[in-house]
PDB file of C-alpha atoms in Angstrom:
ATOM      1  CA  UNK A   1       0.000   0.000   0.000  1.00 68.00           C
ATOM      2  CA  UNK A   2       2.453   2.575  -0.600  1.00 84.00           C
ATOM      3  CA  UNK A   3       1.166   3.777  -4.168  1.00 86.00           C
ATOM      4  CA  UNK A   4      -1.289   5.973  -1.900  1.00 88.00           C
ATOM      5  CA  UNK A   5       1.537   7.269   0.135  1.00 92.00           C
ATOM      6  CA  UNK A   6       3.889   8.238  -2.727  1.00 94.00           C
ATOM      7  CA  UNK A   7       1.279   9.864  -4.474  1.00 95.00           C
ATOM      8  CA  UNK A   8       0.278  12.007  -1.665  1.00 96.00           C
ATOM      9  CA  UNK A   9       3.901  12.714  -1.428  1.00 97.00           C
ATOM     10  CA  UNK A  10       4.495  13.733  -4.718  1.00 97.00           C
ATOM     11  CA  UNK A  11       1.237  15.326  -4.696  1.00 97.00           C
ATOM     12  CA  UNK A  12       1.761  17.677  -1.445  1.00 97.00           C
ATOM     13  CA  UNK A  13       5.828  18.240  -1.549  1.00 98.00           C
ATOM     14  CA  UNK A  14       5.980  20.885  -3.933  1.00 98.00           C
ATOM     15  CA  UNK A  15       2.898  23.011  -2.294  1.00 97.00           C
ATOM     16  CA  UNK A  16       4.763  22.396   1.168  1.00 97.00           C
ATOM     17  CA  UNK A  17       8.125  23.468  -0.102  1.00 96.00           C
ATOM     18  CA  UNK A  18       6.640  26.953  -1.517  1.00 95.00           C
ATOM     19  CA  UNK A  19       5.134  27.315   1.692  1.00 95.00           C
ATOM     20  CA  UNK A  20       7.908  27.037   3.675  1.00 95.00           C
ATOM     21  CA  UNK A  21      10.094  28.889   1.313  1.00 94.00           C
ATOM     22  CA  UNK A  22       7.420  31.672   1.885  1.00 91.00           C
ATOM     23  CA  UNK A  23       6.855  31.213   5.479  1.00 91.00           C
ATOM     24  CA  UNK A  24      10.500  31.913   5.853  1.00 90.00           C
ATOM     25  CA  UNK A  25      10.292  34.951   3.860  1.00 90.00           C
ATOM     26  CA  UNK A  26      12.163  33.623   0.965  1.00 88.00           C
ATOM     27  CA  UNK A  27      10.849  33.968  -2.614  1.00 86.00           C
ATOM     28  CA  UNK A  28       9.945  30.890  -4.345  1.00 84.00           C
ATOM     29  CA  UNK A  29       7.530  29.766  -6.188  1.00 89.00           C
ATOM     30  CA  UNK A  30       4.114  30.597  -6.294  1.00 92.00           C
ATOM     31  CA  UNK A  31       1.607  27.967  -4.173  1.00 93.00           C
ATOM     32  CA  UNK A  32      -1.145  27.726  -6.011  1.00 94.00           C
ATOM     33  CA  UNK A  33       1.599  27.177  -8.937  1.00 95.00           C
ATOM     34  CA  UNK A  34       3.625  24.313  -7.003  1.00 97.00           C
ATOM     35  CA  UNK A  35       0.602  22.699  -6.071  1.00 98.00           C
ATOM     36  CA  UNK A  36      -0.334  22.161  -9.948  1.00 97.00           C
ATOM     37  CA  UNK A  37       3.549  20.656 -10.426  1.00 98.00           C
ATOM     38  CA  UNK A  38       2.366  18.079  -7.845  1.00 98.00           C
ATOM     39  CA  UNK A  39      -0.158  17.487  -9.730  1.00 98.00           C
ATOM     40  CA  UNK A  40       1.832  16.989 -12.579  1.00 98.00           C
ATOM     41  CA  UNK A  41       4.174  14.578 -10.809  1.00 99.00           C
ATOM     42  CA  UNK A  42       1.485  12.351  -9.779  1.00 98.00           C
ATOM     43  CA  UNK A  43       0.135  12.226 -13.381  1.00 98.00           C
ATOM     44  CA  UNK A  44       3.666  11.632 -14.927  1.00 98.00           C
ATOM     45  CA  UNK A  45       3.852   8.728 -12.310  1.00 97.00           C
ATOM     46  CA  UNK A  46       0.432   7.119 -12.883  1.00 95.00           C
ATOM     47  CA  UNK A  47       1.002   7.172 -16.577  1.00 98.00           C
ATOM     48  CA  UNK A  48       4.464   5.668 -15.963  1.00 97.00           C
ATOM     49  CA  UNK A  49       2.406   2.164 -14.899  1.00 93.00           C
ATOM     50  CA  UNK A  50       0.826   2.321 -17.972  1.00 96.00           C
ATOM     51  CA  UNK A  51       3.848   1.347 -20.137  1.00 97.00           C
ATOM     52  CA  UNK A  52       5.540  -0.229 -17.048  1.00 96.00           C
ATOM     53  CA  UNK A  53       2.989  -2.190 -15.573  1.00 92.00           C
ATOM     54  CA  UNK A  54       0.778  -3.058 -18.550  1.00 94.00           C
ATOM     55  CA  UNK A  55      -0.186  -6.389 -17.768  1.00 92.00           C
ATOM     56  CA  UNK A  56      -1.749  -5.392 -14.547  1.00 89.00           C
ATOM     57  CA  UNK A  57      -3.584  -2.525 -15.819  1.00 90.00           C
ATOM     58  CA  UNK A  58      -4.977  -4.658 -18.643  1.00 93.00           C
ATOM     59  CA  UNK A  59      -6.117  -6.926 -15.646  1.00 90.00           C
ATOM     60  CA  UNK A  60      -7.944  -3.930 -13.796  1.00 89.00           C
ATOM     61  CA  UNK A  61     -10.254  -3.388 -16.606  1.00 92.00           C
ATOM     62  CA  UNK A  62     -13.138  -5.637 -16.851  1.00 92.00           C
ATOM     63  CA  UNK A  63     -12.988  -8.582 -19.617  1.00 93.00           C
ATOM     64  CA  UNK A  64     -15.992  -7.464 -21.561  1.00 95.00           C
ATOM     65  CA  UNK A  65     -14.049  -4.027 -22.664  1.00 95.00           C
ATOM     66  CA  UNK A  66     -12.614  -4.102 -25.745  1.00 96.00           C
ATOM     67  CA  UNK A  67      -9.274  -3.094 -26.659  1.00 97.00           C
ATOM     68  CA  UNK A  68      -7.741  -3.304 -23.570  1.00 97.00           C
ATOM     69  CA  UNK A  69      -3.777  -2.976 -23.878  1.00 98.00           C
ATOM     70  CA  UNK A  70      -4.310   0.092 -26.513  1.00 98.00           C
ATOM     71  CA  UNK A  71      -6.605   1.413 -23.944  1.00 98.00           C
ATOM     72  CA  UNK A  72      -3.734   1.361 -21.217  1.00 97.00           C
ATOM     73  CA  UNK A  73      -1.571   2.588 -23.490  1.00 98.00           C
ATOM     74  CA  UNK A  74      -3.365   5.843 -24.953  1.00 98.00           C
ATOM     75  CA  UNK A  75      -4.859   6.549 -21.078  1.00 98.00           C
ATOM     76  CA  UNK A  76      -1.335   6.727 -20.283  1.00 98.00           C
ATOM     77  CA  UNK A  77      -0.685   9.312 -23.082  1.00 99.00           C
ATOM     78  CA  UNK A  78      -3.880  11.135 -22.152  1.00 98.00           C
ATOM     79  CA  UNK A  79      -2.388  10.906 -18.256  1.00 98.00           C
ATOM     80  CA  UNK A  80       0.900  12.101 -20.023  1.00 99.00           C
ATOM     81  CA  UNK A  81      -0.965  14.669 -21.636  1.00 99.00           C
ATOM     82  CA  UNK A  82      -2.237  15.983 -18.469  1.00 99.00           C
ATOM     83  CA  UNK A  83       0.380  16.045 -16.687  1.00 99.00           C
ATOM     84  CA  UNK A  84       2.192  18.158 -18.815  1.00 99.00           C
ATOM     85  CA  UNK A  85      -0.808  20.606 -18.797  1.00 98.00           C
ATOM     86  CA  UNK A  86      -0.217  21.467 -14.970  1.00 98.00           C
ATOM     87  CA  UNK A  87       3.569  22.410 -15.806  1.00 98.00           C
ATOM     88  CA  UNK A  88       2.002  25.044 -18.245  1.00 98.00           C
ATOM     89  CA  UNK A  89       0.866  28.072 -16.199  1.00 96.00           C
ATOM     90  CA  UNK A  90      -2.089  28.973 -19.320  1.00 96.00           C
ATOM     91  CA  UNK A  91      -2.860  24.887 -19.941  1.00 98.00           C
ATOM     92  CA  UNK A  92      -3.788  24.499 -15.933  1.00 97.00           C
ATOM     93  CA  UNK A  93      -7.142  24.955 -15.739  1.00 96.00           C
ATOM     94  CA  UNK A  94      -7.576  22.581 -18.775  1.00 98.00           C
ATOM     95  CA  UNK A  95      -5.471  20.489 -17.391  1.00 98.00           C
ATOM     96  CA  UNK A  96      -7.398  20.305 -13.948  1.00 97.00           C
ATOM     97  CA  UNK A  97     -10.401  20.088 -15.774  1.00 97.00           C
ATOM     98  CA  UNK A  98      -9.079  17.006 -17.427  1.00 98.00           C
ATOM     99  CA  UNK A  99      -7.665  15.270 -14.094  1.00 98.00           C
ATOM    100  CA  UNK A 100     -11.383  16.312 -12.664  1.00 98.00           C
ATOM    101  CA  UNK A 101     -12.909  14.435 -15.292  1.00 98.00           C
ATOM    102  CA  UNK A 102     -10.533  11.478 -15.707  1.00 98.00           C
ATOM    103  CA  UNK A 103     -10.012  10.696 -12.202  1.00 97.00           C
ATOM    104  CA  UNK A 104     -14.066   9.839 -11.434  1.00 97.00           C
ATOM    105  CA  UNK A 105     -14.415   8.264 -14.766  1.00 96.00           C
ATOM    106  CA  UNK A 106     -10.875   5.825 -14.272  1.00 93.00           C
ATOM    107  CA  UNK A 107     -12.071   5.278 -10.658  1.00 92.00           C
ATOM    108  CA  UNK A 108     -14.520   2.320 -11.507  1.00 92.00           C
ATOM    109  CA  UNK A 109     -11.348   0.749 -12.717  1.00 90.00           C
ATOM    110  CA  UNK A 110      -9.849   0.761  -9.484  1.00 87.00           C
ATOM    111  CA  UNK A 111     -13.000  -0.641  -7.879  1.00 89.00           C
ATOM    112  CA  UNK A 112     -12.854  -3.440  -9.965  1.00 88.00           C
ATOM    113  CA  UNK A 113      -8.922  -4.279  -9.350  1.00 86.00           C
ATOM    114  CA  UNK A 114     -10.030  -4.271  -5.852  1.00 85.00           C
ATOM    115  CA  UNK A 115     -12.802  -6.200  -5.893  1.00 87.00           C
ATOM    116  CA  UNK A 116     -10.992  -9.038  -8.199  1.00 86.00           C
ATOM    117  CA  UNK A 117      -7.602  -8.621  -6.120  1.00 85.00           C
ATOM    118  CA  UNK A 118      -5.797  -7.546  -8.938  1.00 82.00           C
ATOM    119  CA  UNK A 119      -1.546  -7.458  -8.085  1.00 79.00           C
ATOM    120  CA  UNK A 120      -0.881  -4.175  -9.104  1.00 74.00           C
ATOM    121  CA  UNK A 121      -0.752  -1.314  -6.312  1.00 70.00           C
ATOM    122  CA  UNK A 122      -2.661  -2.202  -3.190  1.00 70.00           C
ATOM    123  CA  UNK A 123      -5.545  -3.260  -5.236  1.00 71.00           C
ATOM    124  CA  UNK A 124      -4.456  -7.125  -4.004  1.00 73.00           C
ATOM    125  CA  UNK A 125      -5.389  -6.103  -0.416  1.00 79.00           C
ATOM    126  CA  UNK A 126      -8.912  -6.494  -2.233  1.00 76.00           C
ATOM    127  CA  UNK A 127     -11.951  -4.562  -0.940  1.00 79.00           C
ATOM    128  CA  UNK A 128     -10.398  -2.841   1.805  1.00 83.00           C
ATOM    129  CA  UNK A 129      -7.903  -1.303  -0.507  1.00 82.00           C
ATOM    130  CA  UNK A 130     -11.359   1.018  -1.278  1.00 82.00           C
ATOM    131  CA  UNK A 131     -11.240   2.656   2.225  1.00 86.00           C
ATOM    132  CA  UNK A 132      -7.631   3.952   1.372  1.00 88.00           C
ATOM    133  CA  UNK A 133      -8.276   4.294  -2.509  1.00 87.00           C
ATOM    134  CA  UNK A 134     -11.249   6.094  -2.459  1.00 90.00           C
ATOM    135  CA  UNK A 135     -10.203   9.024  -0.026  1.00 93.00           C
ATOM    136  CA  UNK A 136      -6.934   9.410  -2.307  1.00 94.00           C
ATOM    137  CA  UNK A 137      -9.033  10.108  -5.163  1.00 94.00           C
ATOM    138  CA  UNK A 138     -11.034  12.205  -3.482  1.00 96.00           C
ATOM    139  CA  UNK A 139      -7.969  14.320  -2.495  1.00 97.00           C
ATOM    140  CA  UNK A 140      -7.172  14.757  -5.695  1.00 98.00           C
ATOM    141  CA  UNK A 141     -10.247  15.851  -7.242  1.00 98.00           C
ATOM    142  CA  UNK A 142     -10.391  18.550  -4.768  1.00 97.00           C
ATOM    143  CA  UNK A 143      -6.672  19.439  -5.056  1.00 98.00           C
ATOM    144  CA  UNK A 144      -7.356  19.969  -9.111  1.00 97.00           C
ATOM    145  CA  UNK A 145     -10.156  21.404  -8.314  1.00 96.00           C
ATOM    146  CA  UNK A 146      -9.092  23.471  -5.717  1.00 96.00           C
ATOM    147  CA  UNK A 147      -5.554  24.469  -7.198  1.00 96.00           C
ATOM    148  CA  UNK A 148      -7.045  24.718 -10.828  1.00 95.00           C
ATOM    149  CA  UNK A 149     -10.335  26.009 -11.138  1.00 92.00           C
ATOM    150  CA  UNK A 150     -11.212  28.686  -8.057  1.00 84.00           C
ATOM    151  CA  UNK A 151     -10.568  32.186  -9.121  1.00 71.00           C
ATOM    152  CA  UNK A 152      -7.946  33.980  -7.175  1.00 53.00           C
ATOM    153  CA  UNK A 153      -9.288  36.726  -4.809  1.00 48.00           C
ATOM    154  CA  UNK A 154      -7.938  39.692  -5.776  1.00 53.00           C
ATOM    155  CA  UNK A 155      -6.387  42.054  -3.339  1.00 51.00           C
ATOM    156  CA  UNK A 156      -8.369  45.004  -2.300  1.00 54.00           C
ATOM    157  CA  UNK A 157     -11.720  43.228  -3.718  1.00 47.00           C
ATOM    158  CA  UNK A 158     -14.389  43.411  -1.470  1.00 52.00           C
ATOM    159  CA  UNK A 159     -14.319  39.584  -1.571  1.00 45.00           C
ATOM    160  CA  UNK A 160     -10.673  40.056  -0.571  1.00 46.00           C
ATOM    161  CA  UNK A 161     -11.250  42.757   2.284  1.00 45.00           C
ATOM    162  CA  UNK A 162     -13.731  40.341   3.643  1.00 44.00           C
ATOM    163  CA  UNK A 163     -11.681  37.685   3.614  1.00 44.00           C
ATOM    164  CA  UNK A 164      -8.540  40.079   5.440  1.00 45.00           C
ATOM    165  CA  UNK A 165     -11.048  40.775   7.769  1.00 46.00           C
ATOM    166  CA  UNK A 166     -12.238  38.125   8.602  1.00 45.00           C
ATOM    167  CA  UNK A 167      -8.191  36.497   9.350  1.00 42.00           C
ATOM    168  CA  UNK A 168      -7.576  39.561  11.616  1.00 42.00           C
TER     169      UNK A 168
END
């Protein structure tokens, strides 16, 4: 079960690094910005079991698809694809939008590795794999959601005096 780990890991390091780079009154990157290159990592490494691990991810689709290995392989571009989206500052809303979408509609996939112990990731744990799977994607919907698609408060807004206020 450490796929989840690393993933959070990769997912959360950059953010934490600008903040602490900013905390300690050093420039650095911008946030919201590092938290779309963890995005990006996480992508780059998901797609990576596509062409590493393609067996497996065959086996977490059900039979009746058709098309199976191309299917791993051109999600993987598509993840690829992504991934590269959230290292481009004007792709990043696209590219959240696209890691919104593809991360509920590749989750029944995961449900059925789990339920058919497939070896690949913790998905062999079987069923209870689900209660560490499930909150994992849901962390990362919200962080592209979150880190991709909210506007930015402007300073001196009235939404952004409000908010001032209400920190003080």
């Amino acid at each position: 079960m450490t796929t989840p780990i690393l993933l959070l890991i990769l997912l959360t390091a950059p953010y934490l690094f600008a903040r602490l780079l900013a905390s300690a009154g050093r420039s650095g990157p911008d946030p919201n910005a590092a938290a779309a290159v963890g995005l990006g990592l996480v992508f780059l490494f998901t797609a990576s079991g596509h062409f590493v691990q393609t067996e497996p991810m065959v086996q977490m689709l059900p039979a009746w698809v058709p098309g199976r290995v191309p299917l791993v392989y051109l999600t993987g571009v598509l993840e690829i694809a992504i991934a590269i989206g959230f290292f481009i500052p004007r792709l990043r809303r696209l590219a959240g939008l696209s890691a919104v979408a593809v991360l509920i509609l590749f989750f029944p996939a995961n449900i059925h590795a789990a339920l058919n112990q497939v070896p690949m990731g913790g998905h062999a744990w079987g069923p209870v794999y689900l209660l560490v799977r499930a909150p994992v994607q849901l962390i990362l919907v919200a962080w592209a959601w979150w880190f991709t698609q909210r506007r930015a408060v402007k300073r001196g807004s009235p939404l952004g005096r409000r908010a001032g206020a209400a920190r003080s």
